[in-house]
Amino acid sequence: GGVTWNLNATNPKMFTGRLAAPRFVQFGRDNAGARDEYVYVHFQATNGGAAFFEQNDMLFLGRVPKDQILNRTAYEFYNGEMPDGQIAWVSDDSIAVPVWSYPLMTAVQQVNYHFETKSYIFANWAWISYDGHPRPDHSPDERNDRTKHQRSQLVLVEAPEPWGPFSIFHIDDDWSGWDGSTG
């Protein structure tokens, strides 16, 4: 693995501003089960114009022809549904419309296509205070003043299309791993 990896292939500023950490929708090895000739990608974003790996506000959706992944100008972004039911795509990400909104609670996740249920599924996590409010990354835990084991929320989400509509099918406000770790 990684023998042919080219660190210079992609401009490190290919996605900036409100787009961060692109996550390609998984359709199986080599995109074998893809719905069409495009590769779909979700970006977590903030209302404030900068995005991070956690505590974001929403997800945007982009798509690019599968043979143009490294060409930034080839990307199109979801801009809503037209009156005739067609999806509107725009090249200007500044007018993209969110496909998921969860203010201050949208974190790094991976959207996968689940062939058996014909749905798009992702797990979203976020740090929350003990009263259930969003808490910024690495802020002190109000009960034990530690940042290693913070209270986390896990939300499982699904949709019939990569642009939604997304709905929550599971939520756990005190999520932790087998070893007690969270986040």
XYZ file of N, CA and C in Angstrom:
549
model
N 0.793 -1.177 0.000
C 0.000 0.000 0.000
C 0.848 1.258 0.000
N 0.431 2.242 -0.753
C 1.061 3.543 -0.744
C 2.289 3.669 -1.619
N 2.653 2.607 -2.340
C 3.863 2.644 -3.154
C 3.767 3.711 -4.240
N 2.591 3.913 -4.790
C 2.425 4.885 -5.871
C 1.869 6.224 -5.379
N 1.834 6.419 -4.068
C 1.285 7.656 -3.502
C 2.130 8.846 -3.949
N 1.469 9.897 -4.442
C 2.163 11.085 -4.927
C 1.722 12.278 -4.079
N 2.591 12.713 -3.176
C 2.247 13.820 -2.284
C 2.067 15.143 -3.013
N 2.553 15.249 -4.229
C 2.447 16.493 -4.992
C 1.278 16.502 -5.973
N 0.480 15.449 -5.988
C -0.608 15.338 -6.967
C -1.728 16.338 -6.725
N -1.976 16.688 -5.484
C -3.100 17.556 -5.137
C -2.612 18.824 -4.454
N -3.141 19.936 -4.886
C -2.858 21.208 -4.237
C -3.374 21.139 -2.804
N -2.550 21.412 -1.780
C -3.019 21.335 -0.394
C -4.145 22.327 -0.086
N -4.358 23.312 -0.947
C -5.444 24.279 -0.746
C -6.578 24.041 -1.752
N -6.735 22.773 -2.162
C -7.778 22.442 -3.126
C -9.169 22.791 -2.589
N -9.388 22.550 -1.300
C -10.646 22.909 -0.650
C -10.309 23.737 0.578
N -10.774 24.969 0.608
C -10.483 25.868 1.722
C -11.760 26.555 2.184
N -11.632 27.403 3.185
C -12.786 28.158 3.678
C -13.783 27.263 4.365
N -15.015 27.308 3.913
C -16.055 26.547 4.603
C -16.082 25.075 4.236
N -15.244 24.645 3.310
C -15.146 23.221 2.974
C -13.921 22.634 3.682
N -14.096 21.493 4.317
C -12.963 20.877 5.013
C -13.051 19.368 4.927
N -11.907 18.754 5.038
C -11.785 17.304 5.164
C -12.782 16.540 4.296
N -12.645 16.614 2.982
C -13.595 15.914 2.116
C -13.626 14.416 2.402
N -14.818 13.855 2.376
C -15.028 12.428 2.603
C -15.798 11.869 1.408
N -15.139 11.001 0.676
C -15.765 10.422 -0.512
C -16.769 9.355 -0.112
N -17.956 9.404 -0.736
C -18.981 8.403 -0.477
C -18.465 7.061 -0.987
N -18.572 6.049 -0.142
C -18.050 4.727 -0.476
C -19.124 3.887 -1.157
N -18.796 3.421 -2.360
C -19.669 2.530 -3.119
C -18.999 1.177 -3.347
N -18.010 0.850 -2.557
C -17.280 -0.393 -2.739
C -15.933 -0.148 -3.404
N -15.148 -1.206 -3.481
C -13.799 -1.119 -4.041
C -13.824 -0.544 -5.449
N -12.957 0.421 -5.692
C -12.841 1.092 -6.986
C -14.150 1.735 -7.434
N -15.018 2.090 -6.466
C -16.294 2.754 -6.759
C -17.206 1.862 -7.617
N -17.022 0.533 -7.475
C -17.688 -0.452 -8.335
C -19.215 -0.368 -8.308
N -19.819 0.002 -7.181
C -21.275 0.050 -7.097
C -21.844 1.446 -7.260
N -21.067 2.355 -7.848
C -21.486 3.756 -7.963
C -22.803 3.907 -8.716
N -23.548 4.918 -8.353
C -24.862 5.194 -8.934
C -24.771 5.751 -10.353
N -23.636 6.406 -10.685
C -23.454 7.003 -12.009
C -21.965 7.238 -12.247
N -21.621 8.094 -13.185
C -20.217 8.316 -13.554
C -19.496 9.310 -12.643
N -20.165 9.757 -11.601
C -19.583 10.719 -10.679
C -19.067 10.060 -9.402
N -18.130 10.745 -8.754
C -17.702 10.423 -7.403
C -18.321 11.504 -6.520
N -18.983 11.090 -5.445
C -19.652 12.026 -4.539
C -18.805 12.237 -3.295
N -18.816 13.453 -2.785
C -17.987 13.792 -1.626
C -18.746 14.742 -0.706
N -18.728 14.439 0.599
C -19.336 15.316 1.607
C -18.245 16.119 2.303
N -18.587 17.356 2.634
C -17.681 18.266 3.335
C -18.387 18.774 4.580
N -17.757 18.670 5.748
C -18.335 19.321 6.920
C -17.956 20.791 6.870
N -18.849 21.639 7.355
C -18.656 23.080 7.207
C -19.277 23.827 8.374
N -18.897 25.109 8.491
C -19.448 25.957 9.547
C -20.184 27.146 8.947
N -21.023 27.749 9.766
C -21.687 28.986 9.351
C -20.701 30.143 9.310
N -19.598 30.033 10.044
C -18.637 31.109 10.153
C -17.617 31.191 9.037
N -17.679 30.295 8.056
C -16.779 30.387 6.924
C -15.500 29.587 7.041
N -15.236 28.968 8.171
C -14.064 28.110 8.336
C -14.564 26.756 8.830
N -13.902 25.710 8.438
C -14.340 24.378 8.835
C -13.200 23.636 9.519
N -13.586 22.677 10.355
C -12.639 21.911 11.144
C -13.021 20.442 11.076
N -12.353 19.618 11.859
C -12.678 18.199 11.879
C -13.847 17.878 12.794
N -14.214 18.776 13.677
C -15.332 18.543 14.578
C -16.008 19.867 14.915
N -17.180 19.761 15.542
C -17.970 20.904 15.973
C -18.332 21.839 14.813
N -18.645 21.265 13.677
C -19.115 22.037 12.529
C -20.632 22.165 12.590
N -21.202 22.817 11.587
C -22.636 23.075 11.578
C -23.425 22.265 10.557
N -22.759 21.801 9.497
C -23.511 21.206 8.392
C -22.609 20.379 7.489
N -23.244 19.693 6.538
C -22.539 18.979 5.479
C -22.962 19.547 4.137
N -21.974 19.740 3.270
C -22.236 20.069 1.871
C -21.919 18.834 1.043
N -22.489 18.761 -0.139
C -22.241 17.644 -1.042
C -21.679 18.158 -2.351
N -20.617 17.519 -2.783
C -20.043 17.808 -4.092
C -20.012 16.549 -4.926
N -19.774 16.719 -6.203
C -19.577 15.575 -7.078
C -18.596 15.983 -8.166
N -17.931 14.981 -8.717
C -16.930 15.228 -9.751
C -16.878 13.988 -10.643
N -16.705 14.160 -11.965
C -16.539 12.980 -12.807
C -15.378 12.131 -12.279
N -15.550 10.822 -12.286
C -14.570 9.944 -11.647
C -13.165 10.076 -12.219
N -13.029 10.546 -13.441
C -11.696 10.705 -14.021
C -11.138 12.120 -13.823
N -11.832 12.961 -12.998
C -11.417 14.347 -12.778
C -11.222 14.690 -11.295
N -11.021 13.699 -10.443
C -10.958 13.932 -8.995
C -9.923 14.985 -8.610
N -8.796 15.032 -9.288
C -7.749 15.993 -8.932
C -7.930 17.359 -9.592
N -8.996 17.538 -10.355
C -9.268 18.798 -11.036
C -10.329 19.581 -10.256
N -9.915 20.542 -9.466
C -10.829 21.303 -8.604
C -11.947 21.984 -9.395
N -11.661 22.454 -10.592
C -12.680 23.157 -11.377
C -13.760 22.217 -11.915
N -13.544 20.917 -11.844
C -14.538 19.953 -12.326
C -15.606 19.634 -11.283
N -15.420 20.079 -10.043
C -16.367 19.779 -8.967
C -17.636 20.613 -9.106
N -18.772 19.979 -8.820
C -20.072 20.650 -8.736
C -20.603 20.441 -7.332
N -21.445 21.364 -6.875
C -21.969 21.312 -5.520
C -23.490 21.354 -5.520
N -24.066 20.620 -4.583
C -25.517 20.532 -4.445
C -26.096 21.910 -4.152
N -27.146 22.265 -4.923
C -27.782 23.565 -4.761
C -29.292 23.442 -4.614
N -29.767 22.268 -4.197
C -31.190 22.084 -3.963
C -31.878 21.293 -5.054
N -33.184 21.184 -4.885
C -34.006 20.437 -5.835
C -34.873 21.400 -6.626
N -34.935 21.185 -7.924
C -35.731 22.022 -8.814
C -37.213 21.635 -8.693
N -38.141 22.489 -9.132
C -39.569 22.165 -9.064
C -39.931 20.858 -9.786
N -39.146 20.498 -10.809
C -39.438 19.261 -11.543
C -38.794 18.031 -10.900
N -38.150 18.219 -9.729
C -37.540 17.106 -9.024
C -36.076 16.863 -9.358
N -35.564 17.546 -10.378
C -34.152 17.410 -10.733
C -33.281 18.109 -9.685
N -32.084 17.585 -9.501
C -31.140 18.178 -8.552
C -30.354 19.267 -9.263
N -30.215 20.414 -8.599
C -29.447 21.531 -9.156
C -28.009 21.427 -8.647
N -27.057 21.503 -9.568
C -25.636 21.471 -9.251
C -25.001 22.772 -9.726
N -24.092 23.332 -8.915
C -23.413 24.578 -9.260
C -21.906 24.397 -9.082
N -21.129 25.141 -9.837
C -19.676 25.055 -9.691
C -19.148 25.940 -8.564
N -19.923 26.909 -8.143
C -19.530 27.849 -7.091
C -19.943 27.304 -5.724
N -18.961 26.817 -4.944
C -19.304 26.228 -3.648
C -19.857 27.252 -2.665
N -19.671 28.543 -2.906
C -20.180 29.554 -1.973
C -21.709 29.645 -1.994
N -22.354 29.085 -3.011
C -23.824 29.075 -3.045
C -24.390 27.667 -2.882
N -23.522 26.734 -2.472
C -23.989 25.372 -2.199
C -24.964 25.392 -1.028
N -25.896 24.463 -1.044
C -26.913 24.336 -0.004
C -26.573 23.110 0.845
N -26.644 23.215 2.174
C -26.335 22.049 3.018
C -27.311 20.894 2.772
N -26.783 19.675 2.880
C -27.639 18.488 2.805
C -27.960 17.956 4.198
N -27.224 18.424 5.208
C -27.429 18.027 6.604
C -27.047 19.214 7.465
N -27.861 19.517 8.447
C -27.567 20.613 9.351
C -27.731 20.141 10.789
N -26.666 20.308 11.573
C -26.651 19.918 12.983
C -25.678 20.878 13.661
N -26.134 22.108 13.962
C -25.249 23.175 14.417
C -24.345 22.807 15.595
N -23.064 23.090 15.414
C -21.990 22.834 16.373
C -21.828 21.364 16.738
N -22.480 20.471 16.009
C -22.447 19.051 16.352
C -22.064 18.164 15.164
N -21.659 18.747 14.047
C -21.297 17.950 12.871
C -19.792 17.703 12.897
N -19.412 16.435 12.860
C -17.998 16.080 12.969
C -17.572 15.185 11.802
N -16.299 14.846 11.815
C -15.751 13.972 10.775
C -16.562 12.683 10.729
N -16.976 12.320 9.569
C -17.736 11.098 9.379
C -17.505 10.571 7.977
N -17.952 9.381 7.736
C -17.814 8.757 6.429
C -19.180 8.291 5.973
N -19.645 8.772 4.835
C -20.919 8.327 4.286
C -20.649 7.100 3.424
N -21.393 6.050 3.683
C -21.268 4.814 2.926
C -22.608 4.452 2.318
N -22.565 3.890 1.119
C -23.789 3.373 0.528
C -23.966 1.947 1.018
N -25.130 1.659 1.585
C -25.436 0.328 2.088
C -26.325 -0.367 1.058
N -25.753 -1.314 0.348
C -26.446 -1.952 -0.775
C -27.708 -2.691 -0.359
N -27.696 -3.351 0.785
C -28.854 -4.141 1.203
C -30.089 -3.276 1.464
N -29.885 -2.105 2.083
C -31.026 -1.235 2.396
C -31.205 -0.113 1.377
N -30.289 -0.055 0.409
C -30.320 0.996 -0.614
C -30.379 2.385 0.037
N -29.487 2.587 1.014
C -29.468 3.871 1.712
C -28.033 4.324 1.959
N -27.906 5.607 2.210
C -26.630 6.236 2.538
C -26.615 6.413 4.054
N -25.574 5.911 4.702
C -25.522 5.886 6.157
C -24.220 6.525 6.631
N -24.315 7.323 7.697
C -23.096 7.799 8.336
C -23.293 7.902 9.839
N -22.168 7.821 10.543
C -22.145 8.019 11.987
C -21.557 9.400 12.247
N -22.226 10.171 13.056
C -21.768 11.514 13.427
C -21.530 11.533 14.932
N -20.420 12.111 15.351
C -20.157 12.242 16.787
C -19.835 13.691 17.111
N -20.045 14.028 18.363
C -19.705 15.379 18.835
C -19.523 15.345 20.338
N -18.690 16.239 20.851
C -18.553 16.387 22.290
C -19.708 17.230 22.797
N -20.292 16.806 23.910
C -21.400 17.553 24.498
C -21.163 17.709 25.996
N -21.759 18.758 26.555
C -21.671 18.976 27.999
C -22.645 18.018 28.682
N -22.574 17.949 29.993
C -23.453 17.036 30.723
C -24.914 17.469 30.684
N -25.167 18.728 30.297
C -26.557 19.151 30.126
C -26.994 19.053 28.666
N -26.151 18.430 27.804
C -26.532 18.137 26.428
C -26.224 19.199 25.400
N -25.490 20.255 25.769
C -25.157 21.315 24.831
C -23.827 21.029 24.130
N -23.654 21.504 22.901
C -22.370 21.325 22.219
C -21.234 21.935 23.031
N -20.088 21.261 23.023
C -18.927 21.776 23.728
C -17.753 21.829 22.762
N -17.024 22.937 22.721
C -15.893 23.053 21.798
C -14.849 21.963 22.020
N -14.140 21.664 20.961
C -13.075 20.674 20.967
C -12.090 20.913 22.111
N -11.827 19.877 22.880
C -10.810 19.852 23.938
C -11.030 20.851 25.069
N -12.254 21.309 25.260
C -12.509 22.142 26.427
C -12.534 21.224 27.656
N -12.241 21.756 28.852
C -12.207 20.901 30.036
C -13.561 20.254 30.310
N -13.510 19.022 30.757
C -14.710 18.295 31.148
C -15.159 18.871 32.495
N -16.405 19.342 32.562
C -16.852 20.055 33.759
C -16.973 19.165 34.999
N -16.871 17.841 34.842
C -16.965 16.967 36.013
C -15.607 16.474 36.496
N -14.660 16.261 35.586
C -13.389 15.716 36.050
C -12.180 16.463 35.506
N -12.402 17.594 34.839
C -11.337 18.451 34.343
C -10.307 17.711 33.490
N -10.752 16.681 32.806
C -9.856 15.956 31.909
C -10.368 16.119 30.488
N -9.470 16.108 29.540
C -9.896 16.197 28.145
C -9.809 14.848 27.440
N -9.239 13.837 28.067
C -9.111 12.531 27.422
C -10.444 11.797 27.329
N -11.261 11.887 28.349
C -12.518 11.140 28.382
C -13.679 12.114 28.503
N -14.038 12.702 27.387
C -15.128 13.669 27.379
C -16.427 12.977 27.011
N -17.522 13.575 27.416
C -18.827 13.037 27.052
C -19.049 13.258 25.566
N -19.455 12.211 24.875
C -19.668 12.287 23.430
C -21.069 11.839 23.070
N -21.541 12.378 21.958
C -22.825 11.964 21.406
C -22.557 11.252 20.088
N -23.187 10.107 19.901
C -23.126 9.375 18.642
C -24.507 9.410 18.009
N -24.567 9.816 16.747
C -25.825 9.879 16.005
C -25.636 9.073 14.722
N -26.534 8.133 14.456
C -26.512 7.372 13.208
C -27.598 7.921 12.304
N -27.219 8.191 11.057
C -28.069 8.931 10.127
C -28.156 8.176 8.804
N -29.321 8.259 8.150
C -29.484 7.597 6.857
C -30.310 8.460 5.912
N -30.159 8.181 4.610
C -30.914 8.899 3.578
C -31.039 8.004 2.348
N -32.064 8.249 1.524
C -32.228 7.470 0.308
C -31.304 7.912 -0.829
N -30.765 9.129 -0.728
C -29.887 9.698 -1.756
C -28.704 10.375 -1.067
N -27.598 10.601 -1.766
C -26.469 11.270 -1.110
C -26.786 12.701 -0.684
N -27.829 13.299 -1.233
C -28.248 14.658 -0.865
C -29.398 14.645 0.138
N -29.803 13.466 0.581
C -30.843 13.356 1.591
C -32.188 12.944 1.026
N -33.240 13.233 1.752
C -33.225 13.857 3.067
C -32.684 12.898 4.131
N -31.816 13.403 4.992
C -31.216 12.602 6.051
C -32.119 12.574 7.272
N -32.166 11.428 7.935
C -32.927 11.306 9.179
C -32.118 10.482 10.175
N -32.290 10.808 11.437
C -31.597 10.102 12.513
C -32.345 8.815 12.821
N -31.605 7.689 12.877
C -32.245 6.440 13.272
C -31.689 5.888 14.592
N -30.645 6.527 15.138
C -30.138 6.136 16.454
C -29.383 7.318 17.043
N -29.547 7.527 18.355
C -28.804 8.573 19.042
C -28.410 8.070 20.424
N -27.163 8.303 20.805
C -26.637 7.905 22.106
C -25.918 9.120 22.685
N -26.476 9.715 23.745
C -25.911 10.930 24.346
C -24.784 10.662 25.325
N -24.430 9.416 25.543
C -23.328 9.101 26.442
C -22.495 7.978 25.816
N -22.050 8.212 24.608
C -21.348 7.207 23.829
C -19.896 7.083 24.255
N -19.435 5.848 24.342
C -18.019 5.611 24.628
C -17.595 4.271 24.039
N -16.309 4.136 23.848
C -15.750 2.903 23.317
C -15.661 1.818 24.380
N -15.238 0.640 23.997
C -15.129 -0.492 24.919
C -14.187 -0.186 26.072
N -13.222 0.715 25.859
C -12.253 1.038 26.890
C -12.633 2.303 27.666
N -13.829 2.818 27.421
C -14.274 4.030 28.102
C -13.904 5.314 27.390
N -13.150 5.211 26.288
C -12.770 6.408 25.544
C -13.967 6.961 24.794
N -13.914 8.250 24.523
C -14.995 8.907 23.804
C -14.440 9.815 22.735
N -15.303 10.229 21.828
C -14.900 11.168 20.813
C -14.039 10.603 19.739
